[in-house]
mmCIF file of C-alpha atoms in Angstrom:
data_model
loop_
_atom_site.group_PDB
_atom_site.id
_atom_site.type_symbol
_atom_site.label_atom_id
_atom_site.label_comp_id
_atom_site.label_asym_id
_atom_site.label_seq_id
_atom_site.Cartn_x
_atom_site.Cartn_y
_atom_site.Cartn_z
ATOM 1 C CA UNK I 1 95.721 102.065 108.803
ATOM 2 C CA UNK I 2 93.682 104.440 106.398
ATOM 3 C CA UNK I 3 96.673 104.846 104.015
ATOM 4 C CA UNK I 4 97.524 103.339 100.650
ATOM 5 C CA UNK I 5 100.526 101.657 102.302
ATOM 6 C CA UNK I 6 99.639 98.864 105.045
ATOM 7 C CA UNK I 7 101.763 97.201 107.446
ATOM 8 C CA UNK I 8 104.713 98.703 105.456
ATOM 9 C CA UNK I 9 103.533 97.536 102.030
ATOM 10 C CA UNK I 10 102.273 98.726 99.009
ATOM 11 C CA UNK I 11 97.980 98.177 99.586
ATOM 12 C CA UNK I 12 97.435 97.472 95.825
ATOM 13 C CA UNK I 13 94.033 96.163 96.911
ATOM 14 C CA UNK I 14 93.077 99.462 97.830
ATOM 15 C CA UNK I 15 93.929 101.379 95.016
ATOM 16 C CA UNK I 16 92.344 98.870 92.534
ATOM 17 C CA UNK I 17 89.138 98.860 94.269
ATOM 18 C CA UNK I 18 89.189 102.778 94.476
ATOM 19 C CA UNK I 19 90.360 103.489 91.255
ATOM 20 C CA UNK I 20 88.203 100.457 89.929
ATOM 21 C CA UNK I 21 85.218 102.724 91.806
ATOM 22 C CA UNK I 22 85.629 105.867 90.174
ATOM 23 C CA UNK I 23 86.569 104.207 86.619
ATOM 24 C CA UNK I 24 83.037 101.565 86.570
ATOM 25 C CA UNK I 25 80.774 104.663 88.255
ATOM 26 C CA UNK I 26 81.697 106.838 85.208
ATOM 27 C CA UNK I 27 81.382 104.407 82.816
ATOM 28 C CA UNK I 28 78.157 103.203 83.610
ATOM 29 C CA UNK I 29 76.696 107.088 84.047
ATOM 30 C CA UNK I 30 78.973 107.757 80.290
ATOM 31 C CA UNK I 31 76.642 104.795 78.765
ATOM 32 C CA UNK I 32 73.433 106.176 80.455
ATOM 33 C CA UNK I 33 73.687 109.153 79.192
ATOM 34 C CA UNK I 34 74.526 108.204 75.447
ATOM 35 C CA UNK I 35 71.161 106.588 76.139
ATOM 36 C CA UNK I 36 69.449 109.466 77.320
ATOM 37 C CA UNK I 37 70.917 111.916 74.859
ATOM 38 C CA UNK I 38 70.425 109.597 71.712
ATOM 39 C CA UNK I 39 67.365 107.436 72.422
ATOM 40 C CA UNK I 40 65.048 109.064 74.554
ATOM 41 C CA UNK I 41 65.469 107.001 77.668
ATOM 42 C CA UNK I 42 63.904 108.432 80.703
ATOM 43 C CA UNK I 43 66.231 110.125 83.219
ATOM 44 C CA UNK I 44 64.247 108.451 86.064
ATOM 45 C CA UNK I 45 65.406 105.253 84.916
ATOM 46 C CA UNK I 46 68.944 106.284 84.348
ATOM 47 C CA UNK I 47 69.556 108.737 87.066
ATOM 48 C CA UNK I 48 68.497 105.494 89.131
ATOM 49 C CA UNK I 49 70.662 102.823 87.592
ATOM 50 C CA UNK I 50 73.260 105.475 88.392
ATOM 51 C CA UNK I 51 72.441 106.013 92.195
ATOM 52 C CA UNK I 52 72.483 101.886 92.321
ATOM 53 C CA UNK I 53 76.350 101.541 90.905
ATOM 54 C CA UNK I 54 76.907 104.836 93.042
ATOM 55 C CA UNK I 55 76.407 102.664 96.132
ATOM 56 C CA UNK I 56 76.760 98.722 95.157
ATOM 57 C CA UNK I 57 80.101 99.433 93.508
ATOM 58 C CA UNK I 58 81.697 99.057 97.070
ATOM 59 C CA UNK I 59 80.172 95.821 98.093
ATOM 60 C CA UNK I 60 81.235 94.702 94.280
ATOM 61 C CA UNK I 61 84.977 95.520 94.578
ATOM 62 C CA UNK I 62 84.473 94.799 98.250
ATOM 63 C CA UNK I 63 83.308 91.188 97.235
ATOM 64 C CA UNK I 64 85.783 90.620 94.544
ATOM 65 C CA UNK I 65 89.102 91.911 96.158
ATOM 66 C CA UNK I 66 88.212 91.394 100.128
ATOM 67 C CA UNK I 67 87.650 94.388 102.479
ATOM 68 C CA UNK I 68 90.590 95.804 104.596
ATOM 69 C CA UNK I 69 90.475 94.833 107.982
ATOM 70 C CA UNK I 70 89.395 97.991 109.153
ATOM 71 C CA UNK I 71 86.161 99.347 108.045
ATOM 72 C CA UNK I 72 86.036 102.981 108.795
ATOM 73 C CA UNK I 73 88.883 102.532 105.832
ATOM 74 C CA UNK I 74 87.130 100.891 103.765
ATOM 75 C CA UNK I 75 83.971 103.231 104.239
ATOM 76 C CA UNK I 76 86.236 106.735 103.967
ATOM 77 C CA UNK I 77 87.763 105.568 100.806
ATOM 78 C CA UNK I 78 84.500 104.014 99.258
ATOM 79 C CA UNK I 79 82.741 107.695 99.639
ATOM 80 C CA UNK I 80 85.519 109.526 98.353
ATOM 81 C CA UNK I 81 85.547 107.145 94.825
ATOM 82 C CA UNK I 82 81.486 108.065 94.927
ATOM 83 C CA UNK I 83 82.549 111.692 95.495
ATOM 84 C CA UNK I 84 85.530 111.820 92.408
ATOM 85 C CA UNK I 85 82.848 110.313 90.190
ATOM 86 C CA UNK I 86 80.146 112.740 90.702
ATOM 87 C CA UNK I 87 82.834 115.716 90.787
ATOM 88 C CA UNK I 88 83.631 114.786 87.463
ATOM 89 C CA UNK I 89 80.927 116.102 86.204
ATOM 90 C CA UNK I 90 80.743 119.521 87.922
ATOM 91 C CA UNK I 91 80.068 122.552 85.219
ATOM 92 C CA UNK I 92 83.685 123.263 84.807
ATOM 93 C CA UNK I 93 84.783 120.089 83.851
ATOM 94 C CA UNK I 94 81.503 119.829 81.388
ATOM 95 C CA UNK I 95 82.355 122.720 79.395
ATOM 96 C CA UNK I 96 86.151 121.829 79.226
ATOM 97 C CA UNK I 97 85.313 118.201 78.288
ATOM 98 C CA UNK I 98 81.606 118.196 77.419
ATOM 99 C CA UNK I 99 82.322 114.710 75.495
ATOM 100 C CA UNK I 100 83.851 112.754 78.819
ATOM 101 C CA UNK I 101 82.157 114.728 81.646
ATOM 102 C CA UNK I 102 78.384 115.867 80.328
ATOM 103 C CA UNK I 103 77.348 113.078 79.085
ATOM 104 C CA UNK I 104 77.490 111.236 82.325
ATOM 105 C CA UNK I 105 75.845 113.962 83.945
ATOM 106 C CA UNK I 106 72.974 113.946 81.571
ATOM 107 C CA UNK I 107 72.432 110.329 83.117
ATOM 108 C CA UNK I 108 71.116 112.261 86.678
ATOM 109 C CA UNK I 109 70.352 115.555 85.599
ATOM 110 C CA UNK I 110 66.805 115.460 86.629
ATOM 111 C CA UNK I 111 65.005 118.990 85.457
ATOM 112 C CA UNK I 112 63.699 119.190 89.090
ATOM 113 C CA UNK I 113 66.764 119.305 90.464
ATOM 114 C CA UNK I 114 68.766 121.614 88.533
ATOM 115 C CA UNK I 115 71.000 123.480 89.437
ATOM 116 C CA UNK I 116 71.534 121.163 92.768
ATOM 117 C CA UNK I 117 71.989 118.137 90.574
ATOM 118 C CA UNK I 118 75.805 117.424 91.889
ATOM 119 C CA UNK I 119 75.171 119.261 95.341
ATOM 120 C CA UNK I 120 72.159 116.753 96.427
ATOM 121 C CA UNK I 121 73.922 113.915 95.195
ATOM 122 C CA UNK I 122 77.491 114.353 96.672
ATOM 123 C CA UNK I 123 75.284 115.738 99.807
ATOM 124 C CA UNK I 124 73.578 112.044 100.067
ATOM 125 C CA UNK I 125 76.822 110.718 99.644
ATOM 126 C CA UNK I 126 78.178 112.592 102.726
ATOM 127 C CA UNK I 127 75.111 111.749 104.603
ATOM 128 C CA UNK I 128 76.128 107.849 103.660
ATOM 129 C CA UNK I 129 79.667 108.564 104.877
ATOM 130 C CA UNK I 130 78.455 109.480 108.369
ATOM 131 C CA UNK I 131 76.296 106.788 108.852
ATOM 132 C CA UNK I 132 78.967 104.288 107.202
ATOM 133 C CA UNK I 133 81.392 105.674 110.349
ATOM 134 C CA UNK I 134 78.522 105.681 112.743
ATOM 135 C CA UNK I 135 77.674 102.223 112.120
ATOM 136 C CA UNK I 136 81.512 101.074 111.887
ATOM 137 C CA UNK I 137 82.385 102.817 115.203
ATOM 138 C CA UNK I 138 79.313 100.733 117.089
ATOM 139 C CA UNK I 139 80.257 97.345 114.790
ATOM 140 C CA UNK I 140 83.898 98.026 116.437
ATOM 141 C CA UNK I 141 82.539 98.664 120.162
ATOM 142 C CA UNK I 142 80.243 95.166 119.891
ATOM 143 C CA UNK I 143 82.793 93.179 117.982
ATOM 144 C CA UNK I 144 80.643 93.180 115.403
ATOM 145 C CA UNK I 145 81.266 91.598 111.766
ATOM 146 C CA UNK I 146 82.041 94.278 108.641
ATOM 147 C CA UNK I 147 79.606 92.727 106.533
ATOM 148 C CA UNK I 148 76.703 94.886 108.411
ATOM 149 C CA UNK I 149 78.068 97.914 106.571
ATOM 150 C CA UNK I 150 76.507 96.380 103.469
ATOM 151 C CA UNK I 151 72.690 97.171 104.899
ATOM 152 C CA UNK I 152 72.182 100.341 104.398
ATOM 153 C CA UNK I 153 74.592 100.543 101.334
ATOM 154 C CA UNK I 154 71.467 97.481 100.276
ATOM 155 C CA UNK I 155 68.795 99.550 101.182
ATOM 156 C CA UNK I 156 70.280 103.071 99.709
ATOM 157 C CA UNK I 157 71.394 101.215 96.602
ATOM 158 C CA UNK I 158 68.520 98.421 95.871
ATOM 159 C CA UNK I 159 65.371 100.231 97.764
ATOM 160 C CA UNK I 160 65.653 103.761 96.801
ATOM 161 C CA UNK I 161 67.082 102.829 93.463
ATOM 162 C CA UNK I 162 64.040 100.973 92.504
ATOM 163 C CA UNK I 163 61.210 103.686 94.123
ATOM 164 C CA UNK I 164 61.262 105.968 91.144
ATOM 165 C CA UNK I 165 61.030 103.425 88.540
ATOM 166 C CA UNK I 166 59.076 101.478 90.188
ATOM 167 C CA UNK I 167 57.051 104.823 91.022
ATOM 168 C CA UNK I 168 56.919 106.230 86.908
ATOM 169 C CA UNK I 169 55.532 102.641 85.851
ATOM 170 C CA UNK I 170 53.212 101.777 88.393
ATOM 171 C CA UNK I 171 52.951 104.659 90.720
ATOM 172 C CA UNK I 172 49.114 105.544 90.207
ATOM 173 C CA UNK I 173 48.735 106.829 94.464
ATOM 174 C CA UNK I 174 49.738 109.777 94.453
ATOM 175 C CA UNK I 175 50.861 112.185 97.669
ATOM 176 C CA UNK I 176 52.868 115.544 97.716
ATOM 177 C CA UNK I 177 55.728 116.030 100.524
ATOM 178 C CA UNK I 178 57.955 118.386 101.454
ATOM 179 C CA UNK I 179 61.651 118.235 101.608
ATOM 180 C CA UNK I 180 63.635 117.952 105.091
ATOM 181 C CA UNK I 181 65.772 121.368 103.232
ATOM 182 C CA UNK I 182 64.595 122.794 99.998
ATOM 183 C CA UNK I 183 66.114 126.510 99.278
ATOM 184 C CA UNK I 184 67.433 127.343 102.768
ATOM 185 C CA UNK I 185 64.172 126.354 104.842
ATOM 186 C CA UNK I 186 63.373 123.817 106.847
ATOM 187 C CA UNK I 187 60.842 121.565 105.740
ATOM 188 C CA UNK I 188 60.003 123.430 102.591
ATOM 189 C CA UNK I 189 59.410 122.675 98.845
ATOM 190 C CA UNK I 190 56.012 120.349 97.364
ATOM 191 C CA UNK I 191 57.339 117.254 95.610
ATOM 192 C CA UNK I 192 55.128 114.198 94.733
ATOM 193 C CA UNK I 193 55.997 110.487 95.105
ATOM 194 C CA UNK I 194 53.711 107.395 94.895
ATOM 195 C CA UNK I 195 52.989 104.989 97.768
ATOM 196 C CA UNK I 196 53.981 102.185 95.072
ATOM 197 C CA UNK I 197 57.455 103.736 94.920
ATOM 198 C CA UNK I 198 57.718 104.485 99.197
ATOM 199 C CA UNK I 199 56.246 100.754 99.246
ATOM 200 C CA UNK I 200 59.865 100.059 97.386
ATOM 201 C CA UNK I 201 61.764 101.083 99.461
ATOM 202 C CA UNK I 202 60.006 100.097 102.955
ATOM 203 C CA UNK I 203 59.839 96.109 101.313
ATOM 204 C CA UNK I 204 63.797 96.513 100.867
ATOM 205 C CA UNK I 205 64.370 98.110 104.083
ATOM 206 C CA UNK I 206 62.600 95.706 106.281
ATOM 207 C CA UNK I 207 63.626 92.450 104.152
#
């Protein structure tokens, strides 16, 4: 079932861990940004403390409350918390409620990636929600256990979250790439990384 109501009850589980989503990802991004607004701290850091209770909230709540038995549920509902959260924030909201809705955003809002800061993030989140279904679909062909879900959450969450500040502090290799879709073209843009930071990622992927 992929409704609030399971087996003809009330699925309080699900609404506390979806509700408990949205609430903890805007907290944590409302702290960040008091920190980036009021003492300097550096948006890399932030904007990647963010992206890592974007995607480890679920395996949190997941952990705490236990995961419905079906896990294309538990991956539709997941996304949509990450999706509320970042929506939030979207420029209407901001200037209606600049104290409850821009500071959080200030926590991600890279200057390279304005004005795409929510559109690249909630697109990364859809791009999770496909592979979360994906990868549920083939766990439910092979009888497969749930708890594989958490690997690429792991790996989108730990590895990517730690590539940028692990690429501002000791990212001294430099290399410029280009982006799979930068301003309606294929395989366009010039953005520079660090191998230290790619290195990040690979260790978490492969560990």
């Amino acid at each position: 079932d992929t409704s609030f109501v399971r087996g003809g009850a009330f699925d309080w589980q699900l609404w506390v861990r979806v509700i408990g989503q949205i609430i903890a990802i805007h907290l944590v991004n409302w702290i960040l940004g008091y920190f980036v607004v009021t003492h300097d701290l550096h948006v890399g850091f932030s904007r990647k403390i963010a992206h890592f209770i974007l995607y480890a909230s679920p395996l949190l709540f997941y952990g705490v409350l236990g995961a419905n038995s079906n896990s294309k549920t538990d991956t539709a509902w997941s996304s949509l918390a990450s999706l509320v959260a970042l929506f939030a924030s979207i420029k209407p909201v901001r200037r209606r409620a600049p104290l409850l809705s821009l500071i959080p955003f200030m926590a991600y809002d890279r200057k390279e990636d304005r004005p795409h800061t929510i559109e690249w993030l909630a697109l990364q989140t859809v791009q999770m929600l496909i592979i979360g279904f994906a990868l549920s679909i083939y766990l439910d062909f092979k009888d497969g256990t749930p708890v594989l879900l958490a690997i690429p959450l792991i790996i989108t969450a730990v590895g990517d979250g730690l590539a940028e500040p692990v690429g501002v502090v000791f990212g001294t290799h430099k290399f410029v790439t280009p982006a799979i879709w930068y301003k309606g073209k294929f395989w366009s843009g010039s953005f520079t990384r660090s191998l230290e930071g790619s290195a990040a990622v690979f260790t978490v992927s492969v560990a």
